[in-house]
């Protein structure tokens, strides 16, 4: 039985009174240039608000903490971690927190009054599946599908490669496509011991009897549990609850059951609000959800300007809470599909820019206050731009904003010889070379892959590639400017999304390969894995915002389900059946 992941309310009911009672505080301190500078056109947090604010998002940096592009001072803040009052040094990179406080008129500096963190899930890993490209894994934890990324997830006391069955991990993150949880942080707490290891699980009560009920496919023994925030109510079918206890032989013996409140009680009417997460339930710019919050973005400005909204897009939304919905004034992209891996050539702290030096040439990226800085080399517990030096090996994720790359994640890793570049194709010479973001790689002797990680030959690759397609070039094990592997990448889906969130078991008889029970996945076509499916819009093809849309991989005719799946291909692009492998079909 599939256990639907239910996003945690942005604040638990036990902390709700604290959040709604927040009053104004002092202004924030000066921006730490050693941490990161704001690009001139980035916009920053809540521009010009100068008022009390509630902000939900991941911690992307420290000094004190950066959340949703705002640097919040936390020296005098009340910090609550998993229901316990802690010092601010208990806060960690990648935690999804709720901050209440005040933001100054610049919209980039604030003072936190309270910072609340509550994990989404804690329990033993019972299943691990690795994506075909090795960049993502699907973890099964208490029946919940959790997607972790090599680059997009922060790991503590474990690495992407060392995750193991029966590790007890605490997960923070956002709900995404297919009702899965995309982890922003995974912390290992030890090995699972039946009946002793503490676990936490959220869900809706089903199959309730006198002393037990079900959360998904997990049986909960509630006979000895303390009930919190129920008031005069008792357990009943359909309630959204969080359960803490121990697990043995598939039964979760609860020691505490907490009732969670609905979205309508989370924010005060007229309050300034920031929410970060993946879009779900998208119907139109005026109707979708992020983190379980209803959003109206019909009048919002977009960063970058070409951003197209749709299911799966990871965004930050600034706005005002009005009549049970968040009326957005600004929406910013928080993930990109351009990736660069290689040595740092130069750093400009004041300008907030990094230049990566690849063999064919250099790639410059701009940091913002929303850029997450992570150090996997263990040389710094808190990584700041001022800590980076030429020669550091970096892995960067970014999106294209006009003529510049804006970094969403910068990760320093141990020294490596390999280099890679993933981005839109500028041009190519069939059988000889390919140019991406101005850098030209020889393809002589390279191996090629289709978009679904299917091995193809060079002729088939060059017969299908077009300018604007998202392609990754790997130059390893010793970088020399000659591509060792060239592969199509998905302009829309984040790492592991197609495999783990949307291409599961299909219970329908509609003839497609998608899991019809997965919300937000019906926009993925069963198109040819060799092509990007986005060749009709020059504007979309040249911007990295393509990974943030549900629709950008289809033409206007694709709205008609009766249209051909490959209607966006020209006659020259169409392949004979003999050219395709069985998997390509």
Coordinates of C-alpha atoms in Angstrom, one line a residue, residues 188-570:
X188 CA 21.8 9.9 10.4
X189 CA 21.1 9.1 14.0
X190 CA 22.4 5.5 14.2
X191 CA 21.4 2.0 13.4
X192 CA 17.9 0.8 13.9
X193 CA 17.1 -1.3 17.0
X194 CA 13.6 -2.8 17.0
X195 CA 11.6 -1.5 20.0
X196 CA 14.2 1.0 21.0
X197 CA 15.0 3.4 18.2
X198 CA 12.7 6.5 18.2
X199 CA 10.7 7.1 15.1
X200 CA 8.3 9.9 14.0
X201 CA 5.6 9.7 11.3
X202 CA 2.8 11.9 10.1
X203 CA -0.4 11.1 8.3
X204 CA -4.2 10.7 8.4
X205 CA -5.8 8.3 10.8
X206 CA -7.5 5.4 9.1
X207 CA -8.9 2.0 10.2
X208 CA -9.3 3.3 13.7
X209 CA -10.3 0.8 16.5
X210 CA -10.3 1.3 20.2
X211 CA -6.5 1.1 20.7
X212 CA -4.9 1.3 17.2
X213 CA -5.1 2.8 13.8
X214 CA -3.2 3.0 10.5
X215 CA -1.0 5.7 9.1
X216 CA -0.5 4.5 5.5
X217 CA 0.7 0.9 5.8
X218 CA 2.1 1.4 9.3
X219 CA 0.0 0.1 12.3
X220 CA 0.0 2.4 15.3
X221 CA -0.6 1.1 18.8
X222 CA -2.1 4.1 20.6
X223 CA -3.0 2.3 23.9
X224 CA -0.3 4.0 26.0
X225 CA 0.0 7.3 24.0
X226 CA -0.3 10.8 25.4
X227 CA -2.6 13.0 23.3
X228 CA -1.4 16.6 22.7
X229 CA -3.3 19.6 21.2
X230 CA -6.6 17.6 21.0
X231 CA -8.4 19.8 23.5
X232 CA -11.6 18.0 24.4
X233 CA -11.5 15.9 21.2
X234 CA -10.5 12.3 20.8
X235 CA -8.9 10.4 18.0
X236 CA -11.1 10.0 15.0
X237 CA -10.9 9.0 11.3
X238 CA -9.3 11.4 9.0
X239 CA -7.4 13.4 11.5
X240 CA -3.9 14.6 10.6
X241 CA -1.6 13.6 13.3
X242 CA 2.1 13.2 14.2
X243 CA 3.1 10.1 16.0
X244 CA 6.3 9.5 18.0
X245 CA 7.3 6.2 19.5
X246 CA 9.2 3.0 18.7
X247 CA 8.9 0.4 16.0
X248 CA 8.9 -3.4 16.1
X249 CA 7.6 -6.0 13.7
X250 CA 5.7 -3.3 11.7
X251 CA 3.9 -1.8 14.7
X252 CA 4.6 1.7 15.8
X253 CA 4.0 1.8 19.6
X254 CA 3.1 5.5 20.2
X255 CA 4.2 7.4 23.2
X256 CA 2.9 10.7 21.9
X257 CA 0.2 11.6 19.3
X258 CA -0.1 15.3 18.3
X259 CA -3.0 16.7 16.4
X260 CA -2.0 19.1 13.6
X261 CA -4.1 22.1 12.6
X262 CA -5.3 23.0 9.1
X263 CA -3.8 25.7 6.9
X264 CA -6.4 28.3 7.7
X265 CA -5.0 28.8 11.2
X266 CA -1.3 29.1 10.4
X267 CA -1.0 32.8 9.6
X268 CA -2.6 36.1 10.8
X269 CA -4.8 38.0 8.4
X270 CA -2.9 40.6 6.5
X271 CA 0.5 39.2 7.7
X272 CA 3.6 39.3 5.4
X273 CA 4.4 35.7 4.6
X274 CA 7.2 33.9 2.7
X275 CA 6.8 30.2 1.7
X276 CA 9.3 28.0 0.0
X277 CA 8.6 24.6 -1.5
X278 CA 7.5 22.7 -4.6
X279 CA 4.3 23.6 -6.4
X280 CA 1.5 21.0 -6.3
X281 CA -2.1 21.0 -7.5
X282 CA -1.3 23.5 -10.2
X283 CA -4.4 24.7 -12.1
X284 CA -3.5 28.3 -13.0
X285 CA -1.3 31.1 -11.7
X286 CA -4.3 32.0 -9.5
X287 CA -4.7 28.5 -8.0
X288 CA -2.0 26.2 -6.8
X289 CA -0.4 25.1 -3.5
X290 CA 3.1 25.2 -2.0
X291 CA 3.7 23.3 1.3
X292 CA 0.0 22.8 1.7
X293 CA -0.7 26.6 1.4
X294 CA -3.2 27.9 -1.2
X295 CA -1.5 30.5 -3.4
X296 CA -2.8 33.1 -5.8
X297 CA 0.0 34.4 -8.0
X298 CA -2.0 36.0 -10.7
X299 CA -0.4 39.5 -10.0
X300 CA 3.0 38.3 -8.9
X301 CA 6.3 39.4 -10.5
X302 CA 8.7 36.5 -11.4
X303 CA 12.4 36.0 -10.8
X304 CA 13.7 35.3 -13.4
X305 CA 11.2 37.1 -15.6
X306 CA 10.8 34.0 -17.9
X307 CA 9.9 31.7 -15.0
X308 CA 6.9 29.5 -15.9
X309 CA 4.9 28.1 -13.0
X310 CA 3.8 24.4 -12.8
X311 CA 3.8 21.3 -10.7
X312 CA 7.2 20.3 -9.3
X313 CA 8.7 23.8 -9.6
X314 CA 10.6 24.6 -6.4
X315 CA 10.0 28.3 -5.7
X316 CA 10.0 30.9 -3.0
X317 CA 6.8 33.0 -2.7
X318 CA 6.6 36.4 -1.0
X319 CA 3.1 37.8 -0.3
X320 CA 0.3 38.6 2.1
X321 CA -2.0 36.2 3.9
X322 CA -5.6 37.2 2.9
X323 CA -8.8 35.2 3.5
X324 CA -7.1 31.8 3.8
X325 CA -4.7 32.1 0.9
X326 CA -1.3 33.6 0.2
X327 CA -1.6 36.4 -2.3
X328 CA 1.8 36.4 -3.9
X329 CA 3.6 39.6 -4.9
X330 CA 6.8 37.9 -6.0
X331 CA 7.9 34.4 -6.9
X332 CA 11.6 33.4 -7.2
X333 CA 13.0 30.2 -8.7
X334 CA 14.9 28.1 -6.1
X335 CA 16.3 25.3 -8.3
X336 CA 18.2 25.2 -11.6
X337 CA 19.0 22.7 -14.2
X338 CA 22.4 24.1 -15.2
X339 CA 25.2 22.3 -13.4
X340 CA 29.0 22.9 -13.4
X341 CA 31.6 20.8 -11.7
X342 CA 35.3 21.7 -11.6
X343 CA 38.0 23.7 -10.0
X344 CA 37.4 27.3 -8.8
X345 CA 39.5 29.7 -10.8
X346 CA 38.7 33.0 -9.2
X347 CA 36.4 34.4 -6.5
X348 CA 35.1 38.0 -6.0
X349 CA 33.7 38.3 -2.5
X350 CA 32.4 41.9 -3.0
X351 CA 30.7 41.1 -6.3
X352 CA 29.5 37.7 -5.0
X353 CA 30.8 35.9 -8.1
X354 CA 32.7 32.6 -8.6
X355 CA 34.5 31.6 -11.8
X356 CA 35.0 27.9 -12.4
X357 CA 37.9 27.1 -14.7
X358 CA 37.1 24.2 -17.0
X359 CA 39.6 23.0 -19.6
X360 CA 37.7 24.5 -22.6
X361 CA 37.2 27.8 -20.8
X362 CA 35.6 29.5 -17.7
X363 CA 32.1 29.7 -16.4
X364 CA 31.1 32.6 -14.1
X365 CA 28.2 32.3 -11.6
X366 CA 26.6 34.9 -9.3
X367 CA 25.6 34.1 -5.8
X368 CA 22.6 35.6 -4.0
X369 CA 21.4 35.5 -0.4
X370 CA 19.3 32.5 -1.4
X371 CA 22.3 30.5 -2.6
X372 CA 23.0 27.5 -0.4
X373 CA 26.6 27.0 0.5
X374 CA 27.6 23.5 1.6
X375 CA 31.0 22.1 2.4
X376 CA 31.4 18.3 1.8
X377 CA 35.2 18.5 2.2
X378 CA 34.8 18.9 6.0
X379 CA 37.2 21.8 5.9
X380 CA 34.6 24.2 7.3
X381 CA 31.5 23.6 9.5
X382 CA 29.9 26.7 8.0
X383 CA 30.9 27.6 4.5
X384 CA 31.0 31.3 3.4
X385 CA 32.1 32.7 0.1
X386 CA 35.2 34.2 1.8
X387 CA 36.3 30.7 2.7
X388 CA 36.6 29.6 -1.0
X389 CA 40.0 29.8 -2.7
X390 CA 41.2 29.1 -6.2
X391 CA 41.7 25.4 -6.8
X392 CA 38.7 24.3 -4.6
X393 CA 36.6 21.7 -6.4
X394 CA 33.1 22.9 -6.6
X395 CA 29.7 21.5 -7.7
X396 CA 27.3 24.3 -8.7
X397 CA 23.6 24.3 -9.6
X398 CA 22.3 27.4 -11.3
X399 CA 19.6 28.9 -13.5
X400 CA 20.0 31.3 -16.4
X401 CA 18.7 34.9 -15.7
X402 CA 19.2 36.9 -18.8
X403 CA 22.9 36.7 -19.6
X404 CA 24.1 35.5 -16.2
X405 CA 24.0 32.3 -14.2
X406 CA 22.5 32.6 -10.7
X407 CA 23.7 29.8 -8.3
X408 CA 21.1 28.0 -6.3
X409 CA 23.6 25.7 -4.7
X410 CA 27.4 25.7 -4.3
X411 CA 29.0 22.7 -2.8
X412 CA 32.7 22.3 -2.1
X413 CA 33.9 18.7 -2.3
X414 CA 37.2 16.9 -2.0
X415 CA 39.7 17.4 -4.8
X416 CA 38.7 15.6 -8.0
X417 CA 40.1 15.4 -11.5
X418 CA 36.8 15.1 -13.4
X419 CA 34.9 18.0 -14.7
X420 CA 31.3 18.3 -16.2
X421 CA 29.0 20.9 -17.7
X422 CA 25.3 20.6 -18.0
X423 CA 23.4 23.3 -19.9
X424 CA 21.6 24.3 -23.1
X425 CA 23.3 23.5 -26.4
X426 CA 24.6 26.5 -28.3
X427 CA 25.7 24.6 -31.4
X428 CA 27.3 21.4 -32.6
X429 CA 29.3 19.8 -35.4
X430 CA 27.9 16.4 -36.0
X431 CA 30.4 13.7 -35.1
X432 CA 33.0 16.2 -34.0
X433 CA 32.1 18.7 -31.2
X434 CA 29.4 20.3 -29.1
X435 CA 29.2 23.8 -27.6
X436 CA 27.4 24.5 -24.3
X437 CA 27.3 27.9 -22.6
X438 CA 30.1 29.0 -24.9
X439 CA 32.4 26.1 -24.2
X440 CA 33.3 23.7 -27.0
X441 CA 34.1 20.0 -26.3
X442 CA 35.4 17.5 -28.7
X443 CA 33.2 14.4 -28.9
X444 CA 35.7 12.2 -30.6
X445 CA 35.5 8.8 -28.9
X446 CA 32.7 9.9 -26.5
X447 CA 29.9 7.6 -25.3
X448 CA 26.3 8.9 -25.7
X449 CA 23.1 8.5 -23.8
X450 CA 19.4 9.3 -24.5
X451 CA 17.4 11.3 -22.0
X452 CA 16.3 8.1 -20.3
X453 CA 19.9 7.0 -19.8
X454 CA 19.7 4.6 -22.7
X455 CA 23.0 4.1 -24.6
X456 CA 22.9 5.4 -28.1
X457 CA 25.5 5.9 -30.9
X458 CA 26.9 9.2 -32.0
X459 CA 24.9 9.3 -35.2
X460 CA 21.6 8.9 -33.4
X461 CA 22.6 11.6 -30.9
X462 CA 23.5 14.1 -33.5
X463 CA 20.5 13.3 -35.6
X464 CA 18.3 14.4 -32.7
X465 CA 20.1 17.1 -30.8
X466 CA 19.0 20.7 -31.3
X467 CA 20.2 24.1 -30.0
X468 CA 18.6 24.7 -26.7
X469 CA 18.4 21.0 -25.7
X470 CA 19.7 20.4 -22.2
X471 CA 22.9 18.2 -22.5
X472 CA 25.5 17.1 -20.0
X473 CA 29.1 16.6 -21.0
X474 CA 31.4 14.6 -18.6
X475 CA 35.1 15.1 -18.9
X476 CA 36.8 12.5 -16.7
X477 CA 38.7 10.8 -15.1
X478 CA 41.3 13.3 -16.0
X479 CA 39.8 16.5 -17.6
X480 CA 41.3 17.2 -21.0
X481 CA 38.5 19.1 -22.9
X482 CA 37.5 15.9 -24.7
X483 CA 34.1 14.6 -23.7
X484 CA 34.0 11.1 -22.3
X485 CA 30.2 11.0 -22.1
X486 CA 27.5 13.2 -23.7
X487 CA 23.9 12.7 -22.6
X488 CA 20.5 14.3 -23.0
X489 CA 19.1 15.7 -19.7
X490 CA 15.5 16.6 -18.8
X491 CA 14.6 20.3 -19.0
X492 CA 11.8 19.8 -16.6
X493 CA 12.3 17.1 -14.0
X494 CA 14.7 17.4 -11.0
X495 CA 17.0 14.5 -10.2
X496 CA 15.1 11.3 -9.7
X497 CA 11.7 12.9 -10.4
X498 CA 10.7 11.0 -13.5
X499 CA 12.0 7.6 -12.2
X500 CA 10.8 7.8 -8.6
X501 CA 7.9 10.3 -8.5
X502 CA 6.1 9.9 -11.8
X503 CA 7.1 6.7 -13.5
X504 CA 5.8 4.3 -11.0
X505 CA 3.3 1.5 -11.4
X506 CA 0.4 2.5 -13.6
X507 CA -2.9 1.2 -12.4
X508 CA -4.8 2.6 -15.3
X509 CA -5.5 1.3 -18.8
X510 CA -4.8 4.6 -20.6
X511 CA -1.7 3.2 -22.3
X512 CA 0.9 5.6 -20.9
X513 CA 3.8 4.9 -18.6
X514 CA 3.0 7.4 -15.9
X515 CA 1.5 6.6 -12.5
X516 CA -1.9 8.1 -12.7
X517 CA -2.2 8.3 -9.0
X518 CA 0.8 10.7 -8.8
X519 CA -0.4 14.3 -8.6
X520 CA 1.3 16.6 -11.0
X521 CA 2.8 13.9 -13.2
X522 CA 0.4 13.9 -16.1
X523 CA 2.2 16.8 -17.8
X524 CA 5.2 14.5 -18.5
X525 CA 4.8 13.1 -22.0
X526 CA 6.0 9.6 -23.0
X527 CA 8.1 11.4 -25.6
X528 CA 11.2 10.1 -27.3
X529 CA 14.0 9.9 -24.7
X530 CA 16.5 11.2 -27.2
X531 CA 15.0 14.6 -27.5
X532 CA 14.3 17.4 -25.1
X533 CA 10.7 17.9 -26.2
X534 CA 11.1 21.6 -25.9
X535 CA 12.2 22.6 -29.3
X536 CA 9.3 24.9 -30.2
X537 CA 10.1 27.8 -28.0
X538 CA 13.5 29.6 -28.5
X539 CA 12.9 31.6 -25.3
X540 CA 12.3 28.5 -23.2
X541 CA 15.2 26.6 -24.7
X542 CA 17.7 29.3 -23.9
X543 CA 16.7 29.8 -20.3
X544 CA 17.2 27.4 -17.4
X545 CA 13.7 28.1 -16.2
X546 CA 12.6 25.1 -18.2
X547 CA 13.2 22.9 -15.3
X548 CA 10.7 24.8 -13.3
X549 CA 7.7 24.3 -15.6
X550 CA 5.2 21.5 -16.2
X551 CA 4.3 22.7 -19.6
X552 CA 7.5 23.8 -21.3
X553 CA 8.3 20.4 -22.6
X554 CA 5.2 20.4 -24.8
X555 CA 3.9 22.4 -27.7
X556 CA 0.5 24.1 -27.7
X557 CA -0.9 21.1 -29.5
X558 CA 0.1 18.9 -26.6
X559 CA -2.8 20.2 -24.6
X560 CA -4.9 17.9 -26.7
X561 CA -4.4 14.4 -25.3
X562 CA -5.3 13.0 -28.7
X563 CA -2.3 14.6 -30.4
X564 CA 0.7 12.6 -31.2
X565 CA 3.3 12.3 -28.5
X566 CA 6.1 13.4 -30.9
X567 CA 4.2 16.2 -32.5
X568 CA 6.9 18.7 -31.5
X569 CA 9.5 16.9 -33.8
X570 CA 10.1 18.0 -37.4

